[in-house]
Structure formats: C-alpha cells, structure tokens
Amino acid sequence: MYKQIMVAVDGSEIAKQALAEAVNIANTYNAAICIVHCIGSENESDAGKGKEILEQAKSETDVLSVETRLLKADVEYGLSGIAEAIAAAVYDWKADLLVVGTSNRRGLERFYLGSVAEQLVAKVDSSILLVRPK
C-alpha cells in the first residue's frame, strides 16, 4: 500500500514515537523512508544540530532504504514556514504517507503556538498519520 513514507523529526520523544510507527509501517509494506528535519536559520550550529537529529533518527531505523533531508524553513512565517517546508518535501519526494508527532496542546496554548501538524493536514495531499504521546 505505502511505498514512500516521510517522517518529520525534531529530536523530541513524540518524534521518536512517530519514527517508530513509520519504521513499523515501512517494514510491513517494504517501503522506503525519508526522515526530514526543519531548521529556520542559516546558522551553522542549527544546521549541525539538525544533522545530528537526522543521524540519530537514521541510526534508530532498521529499514533497507532510508534517506535524510535537512529542510530550511522561512523563519519569517514562523510555524507556517515549517509546515510549508515539510509539505514541499512531501510533494518533491512523492511520499505516499507523512508521519508526524503531535502534542496534546489545548486552548490558548494551541491558539497562540499553532500546530504544525494541523497546518500539514491542510497543506499535504498524501495520507498523514498523526502520532500522539503515549
């Protein structure tokens, strides 16, 4: 069913859970995985940290075909820039499924901070699996 699965990671515990779900699905369907991480600046330390997050995530997979991509978000657009960068990567890589972790923010916190996952649901045409904290 799924042949190309993209998973967005940020180094958080929920992102690790999302990655584990993506790996399970990839192993079930013999699918390729592309792990993406988004940074919002040209800062070399941010890029280095992003590469570390990607390498750590890649080391936690046991899938035959794993690709990683460090994405650049337009910081001018805040969280929307992150969602745009991930959505563009999903489209470019022709992912069948996007797997992303989501927090359980509610009320004013969600209103003010927004939700990258919620924005992705509106921007991505592929199937999306939202992984909630256990």
PDB file of N, CA, C and O in Angstrom, residues 61-117:
ATOM      1  N   THR A  61      16.638   3.268  12.880  1.00  0.00           N
ATOM      2  CA  THR A  61      15.778   2.557  11.928  1.00  0.00           C
ATOM      3  C   THR A  61      16.417   1.236  11.524  1.00  0.00           C
ATOM      4  O   THR A  61      17.629   1.065  11.597  1.00  0.00           O
ATOM      5  N   ASP A  62      15.570   0.327  11.103  1.00  0.00           N
ATOM      6  CA  ASP A  62      16.063  -0.937  10.566  1.00  0.00           C
ATOM      7  C   ASP A  62      15.382  -1.215   9.228  1.00  0.00           C
ATOM      8  O   ASP A  62      14.994  -2.318   8.917  1.00  0.00           O
ATOM      9  N   VAL A  63      15.262  -0.157   8.437  1.00  0.00           N
ATOM     10  CA  VAL A  63      14.640  -0.228   7.124  1.00  0.00           C
ATOM     11  C   VAL A  63      15.756  -0.221   6.083  1.00  0.00           C
ATOM     12  O   VAL A  63      16.772   0.455   6.254  1.00  0.00           O
ATOM     13  N   LEU A  64      15.578  -0.962   5.001  1.00  0.00           N
ATOM     14  CA  LEU A  64      16.620  -1.060   3.980  1.00  0.00           C
ATOM     15  C   LEU A  64      16.925   0.277   3.307  1.00  0.00           C
ATOM     16  O   LEU A  64      18.076   0.630   3.109  1.00  0.00           O
ATOM     17  N   SER A  65      15.896   1.021   2.940  1.00  0.00           N
ATOM     18  CA  SER A  65      16.105   2.264   2.210  1.00  0.00           C
ATOM     19  C   SER A  65      15.719   3.462   3.074  1.00  0.00           C
ATOM     20  O   SER A  65      14.532   3.725   3.289  1.00  0.00           O
ATOM     21  N   VAL A  66      16.733   4.175   3.601  1.00  0.00           N
ATOM     22  CA  VAL A  66      16.498   5.341   4.446  1.00  0.00           C
ATOM     23  C   VAL A  66      17.266   6.527   3.875  1.00  0.00           C
ATOM     24  O   VAL A  66      18.462   6.452   3.633  1.00  0.00           O
ATOM     25  N   GLU A  67      16.550   7.600   3.666  1.00  0.00           N
ATOM     26  CA  GLU A  67      17.124   8.844   3.167  1.00  0.00           C
ATOM     27  C   GLU A  67      16.881   9.911   4.235  1.00  0.00           C
ATOM     28  O   GLU A  67      15.919   9.823   4.992  1.00  0.00           O
ATOM     29  N   THR A  68      17.755  10.902   4.313  1.00  0.00           N
ATOM     30  CA  THR A  68      17.526  12.016   5.235  1.00  0.00           C
ATOM     31  C   THR A  68      17.601  13.330   4.473  1.00  0.00           C
ATOM     32  O   THR A  68      18.335  13.436   3.487  1.00  0.00           O
ATOM     33  N   ARG A  69      16.835  14.306   4.948  1.00  0.00           N
ATOM     34  CA  ARG A  69      16.856  15.635   4.338  1.00  0.00           C
ATOM     35  C   ARG A  69      16.764  16.693   5.422  1.00  0.00           C
ATOM     36  O   ARG A  69      15.877  16.647   6.274  1.00  0.00           O
ATOM     37  N   LEU A  70      17.676  17.650   5.358  1.00  0.00           N
ATOM     38  CA  LEU A  70      17.637  18.808   6.245  1.00  0.00           C
ATOM     39  C   LEU A  70      16.925  19.912   5.481  1.00  0.00           C
ATOM     40  O   LEU A  70      17.398  20.347   4.432  1.00  0.00           O
ATOM     41  N   LEU A  71      15.767  20.330   5.980  1.00  0.00           N
ATOM     42  CA  LEU A  71      14.944  21.320   5.299  1.00  0.00           C
ATOM     43  C   LEU A  71      15.171  22.703   5.884  1.00  0.00           C
ATOM     44  O   LEU A  71      15.463  22.846   7.063  1.00  0.00           O
ATOM     45  N   LYS A  72      14.986  23.716   5.087  1.00  0.00           N
ATOM     46  CA  LYS A  72      15.126  25.108   5.520  1.00  0.00           C
ATOM     47  C   LYS A  72      13.755  25.756   5.487  1.00  0.00           C
ATOM     48  O   LYS A  72      13.105  25.798   4.448  1.00  0.00           O
ATOM     49  N   ALA A  73      13.294  26.234   6.644  1.00  0.00           N
ATOM     50  CA  ALA A  73      12.010  26.928   6.733  1.00  0.00           C
ATOM     51  C   ALA A  73      12.235  28.424   6.607  1.00  0.00           C
ATOM     52  O   ALA A  73      13.280  28.940   7.004  1.00  0.00           O
ATOM     53  N   ASP A  74      11.258  29.103   6.087  1.00  0.00           N
ATOM     54  CA  ASP A  74      11.295  30.560   6.031  1.00  0.00           C
ATOM     55  C   ASP A  74      10.848  31.071   7.396  1.00  0.00           C
ATOM     56  O   ASP A  74       9.658  31.033   7.725  1.00  0.00           O
ATOM     57  N   VAL A  75      11.808  31.526   8.220  1.00  0.00           N
ATOM     58  CA  VAL A  75      11.505  31.931   9.596  1.00  0.00           C
ATOM     59  C   VAL A  75      10.538  33.093   9.660  1.00  0.00           C
ATOM     60  O   VAL A  75       9.854  33.283  10.661  1.00  0.00           O
ATOM     61  N   GLU A  76      10.433  33.841   8.603  1.00  0.00           N
ATOM     62  CA  GLU A  76       9.512  34.966   8.559  1.00  0.00           C
ATOM     63  C   GLU A  76       8.071  34.515   8.799  1.00  0.00           C
ATOM     64  O   GLU A  76       7.256  35.259   9.323  1.00  0.00           O
ATOM     65  N   TYR A  77       7.777  33.255   8.441  1.00  0.00           N
ATOM     66  CA  TYR A  77       6.418  32.739   8.574  1.00  0.00           C
ATOM     67  C   TYR A  77       6.222  31.861   9.809  1.00  0.00           C
ATOM     68  O   TYR A  77       5.185  31.217   9.939  1.00  0.00           O
ATOM     69  N   GLY A  78       7.194  31.805  10.696  1.00  0.00           N
ATOM     70  CA  GLY A  78       7.053  31.036  11.937  1.00  0.00           C
ATOM     71  C   GLY A  78       6.746  29.573  11.671  1.00  0.00           C
ATOM     72  O   GLY A  78       7.353  28.942  10.818  1.00  0.00           O
ATOM     73  N   LEU A  79       5.778  29.033  12.449  1.00  0.00           N
ATOM     74  CA  LEU A  79       5.419  27.620  12.306  1.00  0.00           C
ATOM     75  C   LEU A  79       4.876  27.311  10.924  1.00  0.00           C
ATOM     76  O   LEU A  79       5.044  26.214  10.417  1.00  0.00           O
ATOM     77  N   SER A  80       4.239  28.281  10.316  1.00  0.00           N
ATOM     78  CA  SER A  80       3.723  28.085   8.961  1.00  0.00           C
ATOM     79  C   SER A  80       4.857  27.801   7.984  1.00  0.00           C
ATOM     80  O   SER A  80       4.701  27.013   7.045  1.00  0.00           O
ATOM     81  N   GLY A  81       6.012  28.421   8.199  1.00  0.00           N
ATOM     82  CA  GLY A  81       7.170  28.172   7.349  1.00  0.00           C
ATOM     83  C   GLY A  81       7.660  26.742   7.463  1.00  0.00           C
ATOM     84  O   GLY A  81       8.077  26.144   6.465  1.00  0.00           O
ATOM     85  N   ILE A  82       7.601  26.186   8.664  1.00  0.00           N
ATOM     86  CA  ILE A  82       7.987  24.785   8.875  1.00  0.00           C
ATOM     87  C   ILE A  82       7.022  23.868   8.129  1.00  0.00           C
ATOM     88  O   ILE A  82       7.440  22.952   7.422  1.00  0.00           O
ATOM     89  N   ALA A  83       5.728  24.126   8.259  1.00  0.00           N
ATOM     90  CA  ALA A  83       4.728  23.313   7.573  1.00  0.00           C
ATOM     91  C   ALA A  83       4.903  23.398   6.060  1.00  0.00           C
ATOM     92  O   ALA A  83       4.792  22.382   5.362  1.00  0.00           O
ATOM     93  N   GLU A  84       5.185  24.586   5.549  1.00  0.00           N
ATOM     94  CA  GLU A  84       5.404  24.761   4.107  1.00  0.00           C
ATOM     95  C   GLU A  84       6.602  23.948   3.624  1.00  0.00           C
ATOM     96  O   GLU A  84       6.539  23.295   2.582  1.00  0.00           O
ATOM     97  N   ALA A  85       7.701  23.986   4.387  1.00  0.00           N
ATOM     98  CA  ALA A  85       8.906  23.260   4.005  1.00  0.00           C
ATOM     99  C   ALA A  85       8.665  21.749   3.991  1.00  0.00           C
ATOM    100  O   ALA A  85       9.087  21.046   3.071  1.00  0.00           O
ATOM    101  N   ILE A  86       7.973  21.250   5.010  1.00  0.00           N
ATOM    102  CA  ILE A  86       7.683  19.811   5.070  1.00  0.00           C
ATOM    103  C   ILE A  86       6.728  19.421   3.954  1.00  0.00           C
ATOM    104  O   ILE A  86       6.926  18.398   3.282  1.00  0.00           O
ATOM    105  N   ALA A  87       5.690  20.216   3.719  1.00  0.00           N
ATOM    106  CA  ALA A  87       4.725  19.923   2.659  1.00  0.00           C
ATOM    107  C   ALA A  87       5.420  19.883   1.293  1.00  0.00           C
ATOM    108  O   ALA A  87       5.136  19.006   0.471  1.00  0.00           O
ATOM    109  N   ALA A  88       6.337  20.810   1.055  1.00  0.00           N
ATOM    110  CA  ALA A  88       7.079  20.826  -0.213  1.00  0.00           C
ATOM    111  C   ALA A  88       7.937  19.574  -0.348  1.00  0.00           C
ATOM    112  O   ALA A  88       8.033  18.985  -1.435  1.00  0.00           O
ATOM    113  N   ALA A  89       8.548  19.129   0.758  1.00  0.00           N
ATOM    114  CA  ALA A  89       9.376  17.917   0.723  1.00  0.00           C
ATOM    115  C   ALA A  89       8.521  16.681   0.437  1.00  0.00           C
ATOM    116  O   ALA A  89       8.935  15.797  -0.312  1.00  0.00           O
ATOM    117  N   VAL A  90       7.335  16.620   1.031  1.00  0.00           N
ATOM    118  CA  VAL A  90       6.413  15.504   0.770  1.00  0.00           C
ATOM    119  C   VAL A  90       6.085  15.451  -0.721  1.00  0.00           C
ATOM    120  O   VAL A  90       6.134  14.386  -1.346  1.00  0.00           O
ATOM    121  N   TYR A  91       5.780  16.596  -1.286  1.00  0.00           N
ATOM    122  CA  TYR A  91       5.443  16.679  -2.711  1.00  0.00           C
ATOM    123  C   TYR A  91       6.642  16.293  -3.585  1.00  0.00           C
ATOM    124  O   TYR A  91       6.511  15.482  -4.505  1.00  0.00           O
ATOM    125  N   ASP A  92       7.808  16.875  -3.293  1.00  0.00           N
ATOM    126  CA  ASP A  92       9.005  16.615  -4.105  1.00  0.00           C
ATOM    127  C   ASP A  92       9.403  15.141  -4.092  1.00  0.00           C
ATOM    128  O   ASP A  92       9.833  14.599  -5.101  1.00  0.00           O
ATOM    129  N   TRP A  93       9.307  14.506  -2.918  1.00  0.00           N
ATOM    130  CA  TRP A  93       9.739  13.114  -2.776  1.00  0.00           C
ATOM    131  C   TRP A  93       8.638  12.132  -3.192  1.00  0.00           C
ATOM    132  O   TRP A  93       8.850  10.941  -3.259  1.00  0.00           O
ATOM    133  N   LYS A  94       7.434  12.679  -3.432  1.00  0.00           N
ATOM    134  CA  LYS A  94       6.268  11.870  -3.813  1.00  0.00           C
ATOM    135  C   LYS A  94       5.922  10.846  -2.740  1.00  0.00           C
ATOM    136  O   LYS A  94       5.655   9.665  -3.033  1.00  0.00           O
ATOM    137  N   ALA A  95       5.922  11.316  -1.476  1.00  0.00           N
ATOM    138  CA  ALA A  95       5.609  10.431  -0.354  1.00  0.00           C
ATOM    139  C   ALA A  95       4.140  10.004  -0.393  1.00  0.00           C
ATOM    140  O   ALA A  95       3.256  10.818  -0.648  1.00  0.00           O
ATOM    141  N   ASP A  96       3.902   8.720  -0.136  1.00  0.00           N
ATOM    142  CA  ASP A  96       2.533   8.193  -0.022  1.00  0.00           C
ATOM    143  C   ASP A  96       1.936   8.518   1.341  1.00  0.00           C
ATOM    144  O   ASP A  96       0.724   8.605   1.494  1.00  0.00           O
ATOM    145  N   LEU A  97       2.824   8.626   2.346  1.00  0.00           N
ATOM    146  CA  LEU A  97       2.393   8.806   3.731  1.00  0.00           C
ATOM    147  C   LEU A  97       3.372   9.728   4.444  1.00  0.00           C
ATOM    148  O   LEU A  97       4.584   9.577   4.298  1.00  0.00           O
ATOM    149  N   LEU A  98       2.826  10.657   5.213  1.00  0.00           N
ATOM    150  CA  LEU A  98       3.622  11.507   6.090  1.00  0.00           C
ATOM    151  C   LEU A  98       3.278  11.125   7.517  1.00  0.00           C
ATOM    152  O   LEU A  98       2.108  11.069   7.888  1.00  0.00           O
ATOM    153  N   VAL A  99       4.301  10.854   8.320  1.00  0.00           N
ATOM    154  CA  VAL A  99       4.113  10.516   9.726  1.00  0.00           C
ATOM    155  C   VAL A  99       4.718  11.645  10.549  1.00  0.00           C
ATOM    156  O   VAL A  99       5.874  12.024  10.338  1.00  0.00           O
ATOM    157  N   VAL A 100       3.940  12.179  11.477  1.00  0.00           N
ATOM    158  CA  VAL A 100       4.398  13.300  12.289  1.00  0.00           C
ATOM    159  C   VAL A 100       3.811  13.189  13.692  1.00  0.00           C
ATOM    160  O   VAL A 100       2.668  12.770  13.861  1.00  0.00           O
ATOM    161  N   GLY A 101       4.619  13.520  14.674  1.00  0.00           N
ATOM    162  CA  GLY A 101       4.145  13.544  16.054  1.00  0.00           C
ATOM    163  C   GLY A 101       3.410  14.834  16.328  1.00  0.00           C
ATOM    164  O   GLY A 101       3.678  15.863  15.714  1.00  0.00           O
ATOM    165  N   THR A 102       2.464  14.765  17.237  1.00  0.00           N
ATOM    166  CA  THR A 102       1.715  15.962  17.611  1.00  0.00           C
ATOM    167  C   THR A 102       1.499  15.969  19.113  1.00  0.00           C
ATOM    168  O   THR A 102       1.275  14.922  19.723  1.00  0.00           O
ATOM    169  N   SER A 103       1.604  17.149  19.695  1.00  0.00           N
ATOM    170  CA  SER A 103       1.396  17.262  21.143  1.00  0.00           C
ATOM    171  C   SER A 103      -0.096  17.382  21.429  1.00  0.00           C
ATOM    172  O   SER A 103      -0.916  17.501  20.523  1.00  0.00           O
ATOM    173  N   ASN A 104      -0.429  17.364  22.689  1.00  0.00           N
ATOM    174  CA  ASN A 104      -1.835  17.470  23.089  1.00  0.00           C
ATOM    175  C   ASN A 104      -2.169  18.867  23.598  1.00  0.00           C
ATOM    176  O   ASN A 104      -2.888  19.022  24.564  1.00  0.00           O
ATOM    177  N   ARG A 105      -1.645  19.886  22.937  1.00  0.00           N
ATOM    178  CA  ARG A 105      -1.948  21.254  23.364  1.00  0.00           C
ATOM    179  C   ARG A 105      -3.429  21.543  23.163  1.00  0.00           C
ATOM    180  O   ARG A 105      -4.028  21.140  22.178  1.00  0.00           O
ATOM    181  N   ARG A 106      -3.964  22.318  24.080  1.00  0.00           N
ATOM    182  CA  ARG A 106      -5.376  22.702  24.012  1.00  0.00           C
ATOM    183  C   ARG A 106      -5.508  24.189  24.349  1.00  0.00           C
ATOM    184  O   ARG A 106      -4.599  24.806  24.881  1.00  0.00           O
ATOM    185  N   GLY A 107      -6.644  24.722  24.051  1.00  0.00           N
ATOM    186  CA  GLY A 107      -6.998  26.071  24.482  1.00  0.00           C
ATOM    187  C   GLY A 107      -6.087  27.160  23.954  1.00  0.00           C
ATOM    188  O   GLY A 107      -5.662  27.149  22.810  1.00  0.00           O
ATOM    189  N   LEU A 108      -5.770  28.111  24.834  1.00  0.00           N
ATOM    190  CA  LEU A 108      -4.981  29.279  24.444  1.00  0.00           C
ATOM    191  C   LEU A 108      -3.579  28.914  23.987  1.00  0.00           C
ATOM    192  O   LEU A 108      -3.043  29.538  23.074  1.00  0.00           O
ATOM    193  N   GLU A 109      -2.981  27.903  24.615  1.00  0.00           N
ATOM    194  CA  GLU A 109      -1.639  27.492  24.218  1.00  0.00           C
ATOM    195  C   GLU A 109      -1.636  27.079  22.741  1.00  0.00           C
ATOM    196  O   GLU A 109      -0.767  27.477  21.981  1.00  0.00           O
ATOM    197  N   ARG A 110      -2.633  26.337  22.336  1.00  0.00           N
ATOM    198  CA  ARG A 110      -2.718  25.920  20.938  1.00  0.00           C
ATOM    199  C   ARG A 110      -3.017  27.112  20.032  1.00  0.00           C
ATOM    200  O   ARG A 110      -2.490  27.227  18.939  1.00  0.00           O
ATOM    201  N   PHE A 111      -3.897  28.001  20.512  1.00  0.00           N
ATOM    202  CA  PHE A 111      -4.251  29.179  19.720  1.00  0.00           C
ATOM    203  C   PHE A 111      -3.021  30.033  19.440  1.00  0.00           C
ATOM    204  O   PHE A 111      -2.796  30.471  18.322  1.00  0.00           O
ATOM    205  N   TYR A 112      -2.204  30.268  20.469  1.00  0.00           N
ATOM    206  CA  TYR A 112      -1.035  31.127  20.305  1.00  0.00           C
ATOM    207  C   TYR A 112       0.124  30.439  19.585  1.00  0.00           C
ATOM    208  O   TYR A 112       0.811  31.043  18.790  1.00  0.00           O
ATOM    209  N   LEU A 113       0.365  29.186  19.884  1.00  0.00           N
ATOM    210  CA  LEU A 113       1.501  28.486  19.305  1.00  0.00           C
ATOM    211  C   LEU A 113       1.187  27.878  17.946  1.00  0.00           C
ATOM    212  O   LEU A 113       2.080  27.649  17.146  1.00  0.00           O
ATOM    213  N   GLY A 114      -0.076  27.607  17.703  1.00  0.00           N
ATOM    214  CA  GLY A 114      -0.438  26.951  16.449  1.00  0.00           C
ATOM    215  C   GLY A 114      -0.028  25.496  16.485  1.00  0.00           C
ATOM    216  O   GLY A 114       0.478  25.009  17.479  1.00  0.00           O
ATOM    217  N   SER A 115      -0.242  24.818  15.407  1.00  0.00           N
ATOM    218  CA  SER A 115       0.109  23.412  15.337  1.00  0.00           C
ATOM    219  C   SER A 115       0.633  23.105  13.946  1.00  0.00           C
ATOM    220  O   SER A 115      -0.088  23.241  12.962  1.00  0.00           O
ATOM    221  N   VAL A 116       1.902  22.708  13.884  1.00  0.00           N
ATOM    222  CA  VAL A 116       2.486  22.336  12.599  1.00  0.00           C
ATOM    223  C   VAL A 116       1.698  21.169  12.013  1.00  0.00           C
ATOM    224  O   VAL A 116       1.377  21.161  10.821  1.00  0.00           O
ATOM    225  N   ALA A 117       1.340  20.197  12.855  1.00  0.00           N
ATOM    226  CA  ALA A 117       0.589  19.036  12.376  1.00  0.00           C
ATOM    227  C   ALA A 117      -0.746  19.461  11.771  1.00  0.00           C
ATOM    228  O   ALA A 117      -1.148  18.975  10.710  1.00  0.00           O
TER     229      ALA A 117
END
